[in-house]
Short mmCIF file of C-alpha atoms and ligand atoms in Angstrom, two decimals:
data_model
loop_
_atom_site.label_atom_id
_atom_site.label_comp_id
_atom_site.label_asym_id
_atom_site.label_seq_id
_atom_site.Cartn_x
_atom_site.Cartn_y
_atom_site.Cartn_z
CA MET A 26 33.39 -75.95 -3.75
CA LYS A 27 31.05 -78.91 -3.06
CA ASP A 28 27.41 -79.45 -3.75
CA LEU A 29 24.78 -79.46 -1.03
CA SER A 30 22.58 -82.37 -0.83
CA ILE A 31 18.85 -81.98 -1.35
CA ASP A 32 18.51 -83.60 1.88
CA PHE A 33 20.61 -81.29 3.41
CA ILE A 34 18.88 -78.45 2.40
CA LYS A 35 15.37 -79.67 2.83
CA GLU A 36 16.67 -80.23 6.22
CA ASN A 37 17.00 -76.43 6.81
CA GLU A 38 14.14 -75.62 4.46
CA TYR A 39 12.38 -73.55 7.57
CA PHE A 40 15.68 -71.44 7.67
CA LEU A 41 16.42 -71.35 3.88
CA ASP A 42 12.90 -69.96 2.79
CA GLY A 43 13.21 -67.13 4.87
CA GLU A 44 11.49 -63.87 4.64
CA MET A 45 14.17 -61.81 3.07
CA HIS A 46 14.34 -63.44 -0.70
CA GLU A 47 14.17 -60.62 -3.01
CA GLU A 48 14.48 -59.36 -6.17
CA CYS A 49 14.41 -55.48 -6.24
CA GLY A 50 15.68 -52.44 -7.89
CA VAL A 51 17.41 -49.49 -6.93
CA PHE A 52 18.13 -46.22 -8.48
CA GLY A 53 20.14 -43.15 -7.36
CA VAL A 54 20.87 -39.40 -8.45
CA TYR A 55 23.46 -36.96 -7.44
CA ASN A 56 23.57 -33.16 -8.02
CA VAL A 57 21.14 -32.64 -10.45
CA SER A 58 19.41 -29.11 -11.43
CA ASP A 59 16.01 -30.58 -11.80
CA ASN A 60 13.85 -32.04 -9.23
CA ALA A 61 16.05 -34.64 -7.74
CA SER A 62 12.88 -36.98 -6.59
CA SER A 63 11.32 -36.56 -10.05
CA LEU A 64 14.30 -37.94 -11.63
CA ALA A 65 14.67 -40.78 -9.09
CA TYR A 66 10.73 -41.76 -9.54
CA TYR A 67 11.49 -41.73 -13.62
CA GLY A 68 14.46 -44.03 -12.81
CA LEU A 69 12.22 -46.44 -10.58
CA HIS A 70 9.33 -46.27 -13.27
CA ALA A 71 11.99 -48.31 -15.77
CA LEU A 72 12.71 -50.63 -13.18
CA GLN A 73 9.37 -51.41 -12.01
CA HIS A 74 9.13 -54.77 -13.19
CA ARG A 75 11.96 -55.93 -10.80
CA GLY A 76 9.58 -55.16 -7.84
CA GLN A 77 5.74 -54.06 -7.88
CA GLU A 78 4.77 -54.51 -3.96
CA ALA A 79 6.29 -51.45 -2.08
CA ALA A 80 8.59 -48.45 -3.66
CA GLY A 81 9.98 -45.53 -1.62
CA ILE A 82 12.21 -42.27 -2.26
CA ALA A 83 14.69 -40.44 -0.08
CA ALA A 84 15.71 -37.07 -0.72
CA SER A 85 18.24 -34.40 -0.04
CA ASP A 86 18.95 -30.60 -0.54
CA ASN A 87 22.00 -31.16 1.05
CA GLN A 88 21.08 -29.99 4.21
CA LYS A 89 18.61 -32.96 5.40
CA VAL A 90 17.66 -36.05 4.25
CA GLU A 91 13.75 -36.76 4.01
CA CYS A 92 11.84 -39.96 2.79
CA TYR A 93 8.55 -41.24 1.37
CA LYS A 94 7.50 -44.96 0.76
CA GLY A 95 4.58 -47.00 0.80
CA LYS A 96 3.16 -50.40 -0.33
CA GLY A 97 1.76 -50.72 -4.11
CA LEU A 98 3.12 -49.50 -7.49
CA LEU A 99 4.94 -46.37 -7.87
CA THR A 100 2.12 -44.53 -9.54
CA GLU A 101 -0.13 -45.44 -6.64
CA ILE A 102 2.06 -44.48 -3.66
CA PHE A 103 3.42 -41.31 -5.57
CA ASP A 104 1.68 -38.18 -6.67
CA THR A 105 3.10 -34.94 -8.02
CA GLN A 106 2.67 -33.18 -5.16
CA THR A 107 4.84 -35.69 -2.87
CA ILE A 108 7.59 -35.81 -5.51
CA ASP A 109 7.72 -31.72 -5.31
CA ARG A 110 7.49 -31.88 -1.50
CA LEU A 111 10.55 -34.46 -1.47
CA GLY A 112 12.46 -32.50 -4.20
CA GLY A 113 16.21 -32.20 -3.70
CA VAL A 114 19.50 -32.56 -5.60
CA HIS A 115 19.85 -35.96 -4.62
CA ALA A 116 17.91 -38.59 -4.30
CA VAL A 117 17.78 -42.59 -3.88
CA GLY A 118 15.00 -45.10 -4.66
CA HIS A 119 13.56 -48.47 -4.19
CA VAL A 120 11.29 -50.81 -5.80
CA ARG A 121 10.58 -53.85 -3.58
CA TYR A 122 9.52 -57.78 -4.15
CA SER A 123 9.14 -59.81 -0.77
CA THR A 124 8.24 -63.16 -0.27
CA ALA A 125 4.72 -63.28 1.59
CA GLY A 126 4.91 -61.98 5.37
CA GLY A 127 7.96 -60.08 4.42
CA ASN A 128 6.25 -56.95 3.39
CA GLU A 129 5.45 -54.89 6.30
CA ILE A 130 6.11 -51.40 5.91
CA GLU A 131 9.20 -51.53 8.09
CA ASN A 132 10.75 -53.14 5.77
CA VAL A 133 9.86 -50.88 3.03
CA GLN A 134 13.18 -49.20 1.70
CA PRO A 135 14.61 -46.83 1.79
CA ILE A 136 15.96 -47.74 5.41
CA MET A 137 16.44 -44.54 7.12
CA VAL A 138 18.83 -44.20 9.70
CA ARG A 139 18.81 -41.33 11.98
CA ALA A 140 21.83 -40.44 14.08
CA HIS A 141 23.66 -37.72 15.90
CA THR A 142 26.38 -38.01 13.62
CA GLY A 143 24.04 -37.53 10.35
CA ASN A 144 21.29 -39.27 8.87
CA PHE A 145 21.50 -41.33 5.82
CA ALA A 146 19.19 -43.68 4.08
CA VAL A 147 20.05 -47.20 2.49
CA VAL A 148 18.52 -49.23 -0.76
CA HIS A 149 19.48 -52.79 -1.41
CA ASN A 150 18.74 -55.17 -4.11
CA GLY A 151 19.96 -58.93 -3.22
CA ASN A 152 20.28 -61.33 -0.14
CA ILE A 153 22.99 -61.19 2.73
CA VAL A 154 23.21 -64.86 3.67
CA ASN A 155 24.84 -63.99 6.96
CA ALA A 156 22.22 -61.41 7.63
CA ARG A 157 20.84 -63.34 10.81
CA GLU A 158 23.94 -64.16 12.52
CA ILE A 159 25.06 -60.41 12.33
CA ARG A 160 21.67 -59.45 13.04
CA ILE A 161 21.78 -61.29 16.40
CA GLU A 162 25.32 -60.32 16.99
CA LEU A 163 23.75 -56.68 16.93
CA GLU A 164 21.20 -57.55 19.02
CA ASN A 165 22.85 -58.84 21.75
CA GLU A 166 24.95 -55.77 21.54
CA GLY A 167 21.62 -53.84 22.10
CA ARG A 168 20.86 -52.40 18.75
CA ILE A 169 17.19 -52.64 17.99
CA PHE A 170 15.83 -53.24 14.74
CA GLN A 171 12.50 -51.85 13.11
CA GLY A 172 11.94 -54.60 10.62
CA THR A 173 13.31 -58.04 9.54
CA SER A 174 14.88 -56.80 6.23
CA ASP A 175 18.59 -57.67 5.86
CA SER A 176 19.49 -53.88 4.42
CA GLU A 177 18.88 -52.76 8.35
CA VAL A 178 21.48 -55.52 9.14
CA ILE A 179 24.25 -52.81 6.87
CA ALA A 180 23.01 -50.00 8.26
CA HIS A 181 23.43 -51.01 11.91
CA LEU A 182 26.87 -52.16 10.72
CA ILE A 183 27.92 -48.84 9.06
CA GLN A 184 26.49 -47.08 12.21
CA LYS A 185 28.55 -49.16 14.73
CA GLU A 186 32.02 -48.85 12.96
CA THR A 187 34.52 -46.00 13.21
CA GLY A 188 36.23 -43.87 10.90
CA THR A 189 35.20 -41.70 7.86
CA PHE A 190 31.83 -42.83 6.29
CA VAL A 191 33.49 -44.75 3.23
CA GLU A 192 35.68 -46.44 5.87
CA LYS A 193 32.78 -47.28 7.94
CA ILE A 194 31.29 -49.01 4.99
CA ILE A 195 34.10 -50.89 3.76
CA LYS A 196 34.47 -52.21 6.95
CA ALA A 197 30.53 -53.34 7.41
CA ALA A 198 30.86 -54.71 3.61
CA ASN A 199 33.40 -56.77 4.27
CA ARG A 200 31.47 -58.66 6.97
CA LEU A 201 28.77 -59.41 4.56
CA GLU A 202 28.49 -62.88 2.66
CA GLY A 203 25.90 -63.18 -0.27
CA ALA A 204 24.43 -60.97 -3.09
CA PHE A 205 23.97 -57.10 -2.68
CA ALA A 206 23.76 -54.06 -4.67
CA PHE A 207 23.71 -51.10 -2.17
CA ILE A 208 23.10 -47.33 -2.71
CA ILE A 209 23.75 -45.25 0.11
CA MET A 210 23.15 -41.28 0.53
CA THR A 211 24.05 -38.82 3.39
CA LYS A 212 23.06 -35.62 3.18
CA ASP A 213 25.61 -34.55 0.70
CA CYS A 214 27.35 -37.87 -0.50
CA MET A 215 26.17 -40.97 -2.19
CA TYR A 216 27.87 -44.59 -2.27
CA GLY A 217 27.07 -47.27 -4.54
CA ILE A 218 28.39 -50.72 -3.14
CA ARG A 219 28.43 -54.02 -4.88
CA ASP A 220 29.09 -57.64 -3.47
CA LYS A 221 32.42 -59.37 -3.79
CA ASN A 222 30.83 -62.27 -6.07
CA GLY A 223 29.35 -59.71 -8.62
CA LEU A 224 26.07 -61.61 -8.38
CA ARG A 225 23.71 -58.45 -8.40
CA PRO A 226 24.12 -55.70 -11.10
CA LEU A 227 24.86 -51.85 -10.42
CA THR A 228 25.99 -49.31 -12.92
CA ILE A 229 27.02 -45.65 -12.99
CA ALA A 230 26.10 -42.94 -15.41
CA ASN A 231 26.69 -39.59 -16.12
CA VAL A 232 23.58 -37.09 -16.17
CA ASP A 233 22.85 -33.76 -16.35
CA GLU A 234 25.86 -31.05 -16.31
CA ALA A 235 27.78 -32.80 -13.42
CA GLY A 236 25.52 -35.17 -12.22
CA TYR A 237 25.72 -38.84 -11.49
CA CYS A 238 23.38 -41.66 -11.47
CA LEU A 239 23.52 -45.54 -9.96
CA SER A 240 20.97 -47.92 -11.27
CA SER A 241 20.51 -51.85 -11.15
CA GLU A 242 19.73 -51.62 -14.82
CA THR A 243 21.11 -49.40 -17.49
CA CYS A 244 17.63 -49.05 -18.99
CA ALA A 245 16.78 -46.63 -16.36
CA PHE A 246 19.53 -44.40 -17.45
CA ASN A 247 17.35 -43.84 -20.66
CA ILE A 248 14.58 -42.42 -19.23
CA VAL A 249 16.60 -39.57 -17.40
CA ASN A 250 19.13 -39.20 -20.22
CA ALA A 251 22.06 -40.51 -18.37
CA THR A 252 25.13 -42.06 -20.15
CA THR A 253 26.66 -45.05 -18.91
CA ILE A 254 30.25 -44.75 -17.34
CA ARG A 255 30.91 -48.37 -16.09
CA ASP A 256 29.76 -51.05 -13.91
CA ILE A 257 30.48 -50.97 -10.23
CA GLU A 258 32.69 -53.94 -10.07
CA PRO A 259 32.70 -56.68 -7.77
CA GLY A 260 34.15 -55.93 -4.15
CA GLU A 261 34.07 -52.00 -4.94
CA VAL A 262 32.47 -48.86 -3.28
CA VAL A 263 32.03 -45.96 -5.61
CA ARG A 264 31.81 -42.64 -3.57
CA ILE A 265 30.34 -39.72 -5.13
CA ALA A 266 30.78 -36.20 -3.89
CA ASP A 267 31.12 -32.38 -4.72
CA ASP A 268 34.89 -33.42 -5.50
CA GLY A 269 33.69 -36.12 -8.28
CA LEU A 270 33.90 -39.80 -8.18
CA LYS A 271 36.15 -41.69 -5.76
CA PHE A 272 36.49 -45.78 -6.16
CA PHE A 273 37.50 -48.05 -3.47
CA GLN A 274 38.08 -51.80 -3.77
CA TYR A 275 37.00 -53.14 -0.38
CA THR A 276 38.41 -56.56 -0.77
CA THR A 277 40.57 -58.35 -3.23
CA GLU A 278 38.64 -61.89 -2.87
CA ILE A 279 36.33 -61.12 -5.63
CA GLN A 280 34.78 -63.40 -8.41
CA ASN A 281 32.39 -62.08 -11.06
CA LYS A 282 29.45 -64.26 -11.18
CA MET A 283 26.51 -62.48 -12.38
CA CYS A 284 23.08 -63.89 -11.67
CA ALA A 285 22.18 -65.60 -14.97
CA MET A 286 18.69 -64.75 -14.29
CA GLU A 287 19.45 -61.48 -14.77
CA TYR A 288 19.97 -62.29 -18.55
CA ILE A 289 17.44 -64.81 -18.92
CA TYR A 290 14.22 -63.41 -17.00
CA PHE A 291 14.56 -60.30 -14.59
CA SER A 292 16.05 -57.41 -16.47
CA ARG A 293 14.59 -55.77 -19.65
CA PRO A 294 15.98 -56.33 -23.04
CA ASP A 295 16.97 -52.65 -23.56
CA SER A 296 19.54 -53.04 -20.36
CA ASN A 297 23.35 -54.12 -20.82
CA ILE A 298 24.80 -56.17 -18.06
CA ASN A 299 28.70 -56.36 -18.06
CA ASN A 300 28.46 -54.65 -21.45
CA ILE A 301 26.34 -57.56 -22.51
CA ASN A 302 22.95 -56.73 -24.10
CA VAL A 303 20.32 -58.68 -22.63
CA HIS A 304 17.99 -58.94 -25.74
CA THR A 305 21.27 -60.05 -27.66
CA ALA A 306 22.11 -62.43 -25.21
CA ARG A 307 18.42 -64.06 -25.28
CA ARG A 308 18.23 -63.93 -28.62
CA TYR A 309 21.70 -65.79 -28.86
CA SER A 310 20.01 -68.53 -26.34
CA GLY A 311 17.13 -68.75 -29.05
CA HIS A 312 20.08 -69.78 -31.63
CA MET A 313 21.52 -72.40 -29.30
CA LEU A 314 17.85 -74.05 -28.66
CA ALA A 315 17.29 -74.05 -32.70
CA ARG A 316 20.67 -75.46 -33.07
CA GLU A 317 20.07 -78.24 -30.44
CA ASP A 318 16.75 -79.04 -32.34
CA LYS A 319 18.13 -79.22 -35.90
CA GLY A 320 16.34 -81.78 -37.79
CA LYS A 321 14.82 -83.38 -34.83
CA VAL A 322 11.17 -81.67 -34.46
CA GLU A 323 8.92 -80.66 -36.99
CA ALA A 324 6.88 -77.39 -36.34
CA ASP A 325 5.12 -74.74 -38.56
CA ILE A 326 5.58 -71.31 -36.47
CA VAL A 327 7.70 -70.02 -33.26
CA VAL A 328 5.65 -68.37 -30.80
CA GLY A 329 7.57 -66.86 -27.68
CA VAL A 330 6.01 -66.08 -24.18
CA PRO A 331 5.47 -62.44 -23.77
CA ASP A 332 7.46 -60.66 -22.76
CA SER A 333 10.73 -61.94 -21.56
CA SER A 334 11.15 -64.84 -24.11
CA LEU A 335 10.34 -62.84 -27.26
CA SER A 336 13.95 -62.31 -27.82
CA ALA A 337 14.74 -66.04 -27.59
CA ALA A 338 11.69 -66.60 -29.81
CA ILE A 339 13.12 -64.34 -32.56
CA GLY A 340 16.57 -66.20 -32.14
CA TYR A 341 14.95 -69.43 -32.64
CA SER A 342 13.16 -68.44 -35.61
CA GLU A 343 16.30 -66.82 -37.05
CA GLU A 344 18.22 -70.07 -36.72
CA SER A 345 15.69 -72.79 -38.05
CA GLY A 346 14.15 -70.49 -40.44
CA LEU A 347 10.74 -71.09 -39.07
CA PRO A 348 8.13 -68.30 -39.36
CA TYR A 349 7.76 -66.14 -36.06
CA GLU A 350 4.21 -65.59 -35.25
CA LEU A 351 2.37 -63.31 -32.73
CA GLY A 352 0.66 -66.35 -31.21
CA LEU A 353 0.30 -65.25 -27.79
CA ILE A 354 -0.94 -61.60 -26.28
CA LYS A 355 -0.25 -60.03 -23.04
CA ASN A 356 -2.53 -57.82 -21.08
CA ARG A 357 0.00 -55.16 -20.00
CA TYR A 358 -2.00 -54.43 -17.13
CA VAL A 359 -1.17 -57.35 -14.93
CA GLY A 360 1.65 -58.00 -12.71
CA ARG A 361 4.21 -60.51 -13.69
CA THR A 362 3.42 -63.95 -12.39
CA PHE A 363 6.68 -65.09 -11.10
CA ILE A 364 6.68 -61.95 -8.81
CA GLN A 365 3.36 -62.61 -7.20
CA PRO A 366 3.87 -63.61 -3.78
CA THR A 367 1.24 -66.51 -3.35
CA GLN A 368 0.44 -69.39 -5.66
CA LYS A 369 -3.37 -68.65 -5.71
CA GLN A 370 -2.35 -65.21 -6.86
CA ARG A 371 0.04 -66.42 -9.57
CA GLU A 372 -2.23 -68.86 -10.82
CA ARG A 373 -5.16 -66.12 -11.15
CA GLY A 374 -2.09 -63.72 -12.70
CA VAL A 375 -1.73 -66.31 -15.71
CA ARG A 376 -5.18 -66.56 -16.23
CA MET A 377 -5.58 -62.89 -16.64
CA LYS A 378 -2.42 -61.80 -18.19
CA LEU A 379 -2.11 -64.17 -21.56
CA SER A 380 -4.85 -64.67 -24.36
CA ALA A 381 -3.86 -66.87 -27.45
CA VAL A 382 -4.33 -65.66 -30.70
CA ARG A 383 -6.74 -68.18 -32.27
CA ASP A 384 -6.22 -67.26 -35.90
CA ILE A 385 -2.70 -67.51 -35.71
CA VAL A 386 -2.09 -70.88 -33.86
CA LYS A 387 -5.55 -72.59 -34.90
CA ASP A 388 -4.12 -76.14 -36.52
CA LYS A 389 -0.18 -75.32 -36.29
CA ARG A 390 2.52 -77.08 -34.58
CA ILE A 391 3.65 -74.82 -32.27
CA MET A 392 7.40 -74.28 -31.21
CA LEU A 393 6.83 -72.40 -27.93
CA ILE A 394 9.69 -70.55 -26.43
CA ASP A 395 9.89 -69.59 -23.12
CA ASP A 396 12.41 -68.25 -20.73
CA SER A 397 12.55 -70.84 -17.53
CA ILE A 398 10.36 -72.96 -15.78
CA VAL A 399 9.87 -72.23 -11.72
CA ARG A 400 7.04 -74.13 -10.50
CA GLY A 401 5.53 -75.38 -13.99
CA THR A 402 1.98 -73.69 -13.38
CA THR A 403 2.51 -70.85 -15.95
CA SER A 404 4.04 -73.22 -18.90
CA LYS A 405 1.15 -75.68 -18.01
CA ARG A 406 -1.58 -72.68 -18.12
CA ILE A 407 0.28 -71.71 -21.58
CA VAL A 408 0.18 -74.79 -23.32
CA GLN A 409 -3.59 -75.07 -22.38
CA LEU A 410 -4.17 -71.64 -23.65
CA LEU A 411 -2.70 -72.55 -26.91
CA LYS A 412 -4.46 -76.24 -27.46
CA GLU A 413 -7.81 -74.43 -26.45
CA ALA A 414 -7.40 -72.50 -29.22
CA GLY A 415 -6.74 -74.86 -31.60
CA ALA A 416 -3.19 -75.59 -31.92
CA LYS A 417 -2.27 -78.90 -33.21
CA GLU A 418 1.00 -79.51 -31.04
CA VAL A 419 2.76 -77.56 -28.72
CA HIS A 420 6.45 -77.98 -28.37
CA VAL A 421 8.02 -76.40 -25.64
CA ARG A 422 11.34 -75.01 -25.67
CA ILE A 423 13.34 -73.18 -22.59
CA GLY A 424 15.97 -70.56 -23.12
CA SER A 425 17.49 -71.80 -19.91
CA PRO A 426 18.72 -75.37 -18.23
CA ALA A 427 16.21 -76.79 -15.60
CA ILE A 428 15.88 -74.80 -12.37
CA THR A 429 16.99 -77.59 -10.02
CA HIS A 430 18.11 -75.61 -7.03
CA PRO A 431 16.92 -72.90 -5.18
CA CYS A 432 18.01 -69.39 -5.24
CA PHE A 433 19.87 -67.82 -1.82
CA TYR A 434 20.73 -64.71 -3.31
CA GLY A 435 17.55 -62.72 -3.56
CA VAL A 436 15.48 -64.20 -5.82
CA ASP A 437 12.25 -66.04 -4.66
CA THR A 438 12.73 -69.82 -6.08
CA SER A 439 12.90 -70.34 -2.57
CA THR A 440 12.06 -74.24 -1.95
CA TYR A 441 12.94 -77.36 -3.45
CA GLU A 442 9.12 -78.51 -3.12
CA GLU A 443 7.97 -75.25 -5.29
CA LEU A 444 10.75 -75.91 -8.21
CA ILE A 445 9.06 -78.49 -10.57
CA SER A 446 12.74 -79.53 -11.77
CA ALA A 447 13.99 -80.33 -8.56
CA ARG A 448 10.98 -82.92 -8.15
CA MET A 449 10.53 -84.30 -11.56
CA SER A 450 12.23 -85.68 -14.51
CA VAL A 451 12.14 -83.67 -17.71
CA GLU A 452 9.48 -86.35 -19.19
CA GLU A 453 7.62 -85.88 -16.17
CA VAL A 454 7.39 -81.85 -16.29
CA ARG A 455 6.71 -82.42 -20.28
CA ALA A 456 3.62 -84.62 -19.23
CA TYR A 457 2.77 -82.31 -16.33
CA ILE A 458 2.66 -79.23 -18.23
CA GLY A 459 0.89 -81.09 -21.29
CA ALA A 460 3.38 -80.59 -23.76
CA ASP A 461 3.88 -82.73 -26.77
CA SER A 462 7.76 -82.29 -26.47
CA LEU A 463 10.25 -80.22 -24.11
CA LYS A 464 13.57 -79.30 -23.98
CA PHE A 465 15.81 -77.07 -21.83
CA LEU A 466 18.98 -75.30 -23.06
CA SER A 467 22.28 -76.95 -21.39
CA CYS A 468 24.53 -74.92 -19.11
CA ASP A 469 27.04 -75.11 -22.11
CA SER A 470 24.90 -73.82 -24.62
CA LEU A 471 23.75 -70.89 -22.23
CA VAL A 472 27.28 -70.03 -21.55
CA GLU A 473 28.23 -69.58 -25.37
CA ALA A 474 24.90 -67.98 -26.11
CA PHE A 475 25.85 -65.35 -23.35
CA GLY A 476 29.55 -65.07 -24.41
CA THR A 477 30.79 -65.20 -20.99
CA LYS A 478 31.67 -67.61 -18.26
CA ASP A 479 31.57 -64.75 -15.52
CA LEU A 480 27.95 -66.28 -14.50
CA CYS A 481 26.14 -67.67 -11.33
CA LEU A 482 24.76 -70.70 -12.57
CA SER A 483 23.67 -71.93 -9.05
CA CYS A 484 20.00 -72.75 -9.62
CA PHE A 485 20.88 -75.23 -12.72
CA THR A 486 23.95 -76.53 -11.01
CA GLY A 487 23.73 -76.46 -7.06
CA ASN A 488 27.40 -75.17 -7.11
CA TYR A 489 26.89 -72.05 -4.97
CA PRO A 490 29.37 -69.43 -5.09
CA THR A 491 29.49 -68.55 -1.59
CA ARG A 492 29.21 -70.27 1.88
CA LEU A 493 25.51 -70.53 3.16
CA PHE A 494 24.66 -70.02 6.75
CA SER A 495 21.77 -70.91 9.02
CA LEU A 496 20.61 -69.99 12.55
CA ALA A 497 19.95 -73.80 13.40
CA LYS A 498 23.66 -74.91 12.16
CA THR A 499 26.29 -71.97 12.26
CA LEU A 500 27.13 -72.86 8.67
CA VAL A 501 25.62 -75.34 6.69
CA ARG A 502 28.22 -75.19 3.86
CA GLU A 503 31.85 -75.27 4.13
CA ASP A 504 34.60 -74.57 1.53
S1 SF4 B 627 21.07 -69.15 -7.91
FE1 SF4 B 627 20.05 -68.79 -9.61
S2 SF4 B 627 18.67 -66.84 -9.28
FE2 SF4 B 627 20.24 -66.85 -7.45
S3 SF4 B 627 22.06 -65.72 -8.40
FE3 SF4 B 627 22.50 -67.80 -9.10
S4 SF4 B 627 21.72 -67.74 -11.34
FE4 SF4 B 627 20.44 -65.79 -10.35
#
């Protein structure tokens, strides 16, 4: 694999900054005695941090598949009557994040396919990098799309294939490049599919007496009292039916490149990914940061940026011996700034969501631990908050390497222009955010902290695990 040059990607930036970049959450329940929609709602609630712009649930009573979806938080879309009306013994749901312009109701999931061969619902997390090419091919064959989401591409691909439903899924999955975790529900079966690169997570669990759950994150299993069975493997399809589970490997050309940002930022600390607990991985990244700093910087207290950096801050404190303090408080009723679609909304979000604890930080030299720097605006505001509250020095330590390349696999680090570390040196970023010093964790230390090499590190290295496609040039990157 070779690096893409910045200039080359810039030429294609219009395409590459398309409207299908998203980081979402999917959840499914199969064969439960309780109201399946209600369990899906609770599961999705545990995944709400993965997307707050839209959500939906499709349910089946073994006879028909019904769907309800809308824009906003789950609590804004669903009430008890809606959930009761949907009911069902099986259900799939989705929480959605999309970039500006991509949040039309047609793109809100589940995507429903109504066909004479049987209705089915599709929910998807990730980004299919060759979706546009397949879409053009399908449109040229006369197929009509409702929205612009790449989830609709797999729905059409499945519908056009022949064979049993699982054979159709396998054929369709083999056409797709990129990152995806799908759940598909027919009236009486459910399927979980993971991309051959293992970029997006999907785990299966037992629930109820003879039921099953599929989820983007294991934290959702706790809330519905489900017990993890195992992760769906890269390039694997699981079929859940009344005769139990069947696993199919749809390709043997697999690699295990779990998105490192799942550990660093996206997932909840109580989730396990590839059998690694997220809190523990972050805590060890804090240990590594402290080791890299040993004897080089003097500070009085360690402060973590709530919530995703608290585990790394605890780790830094453990390794350095510096006391961990609650120097920043989060207003829990404001969404995450990284997943607000416009810069203006993000800036307003930072001002609303964090406060410095003056009595803790005043006159202190602070070691501030954050998980990542994407655009730099949040870090700048936090340093400013701490200094306004009387902090003497603010040393910023980042529990991941500098993000120098965009993600093409469903995470909205969309263009080089937006990524501060793609444009500036570490020293320039330090000056921009107003910190007294700034250090990022190295890739080697990150790998050591997480205890696995099975990671996608592309946004830090520019080495992408898949080919990248474009409309303008059929293939912008060759192996
Ligand atoms: S490029 Fe970065 S954000 Fe995207 S999948 Fe890879 S590690 Fe995750």
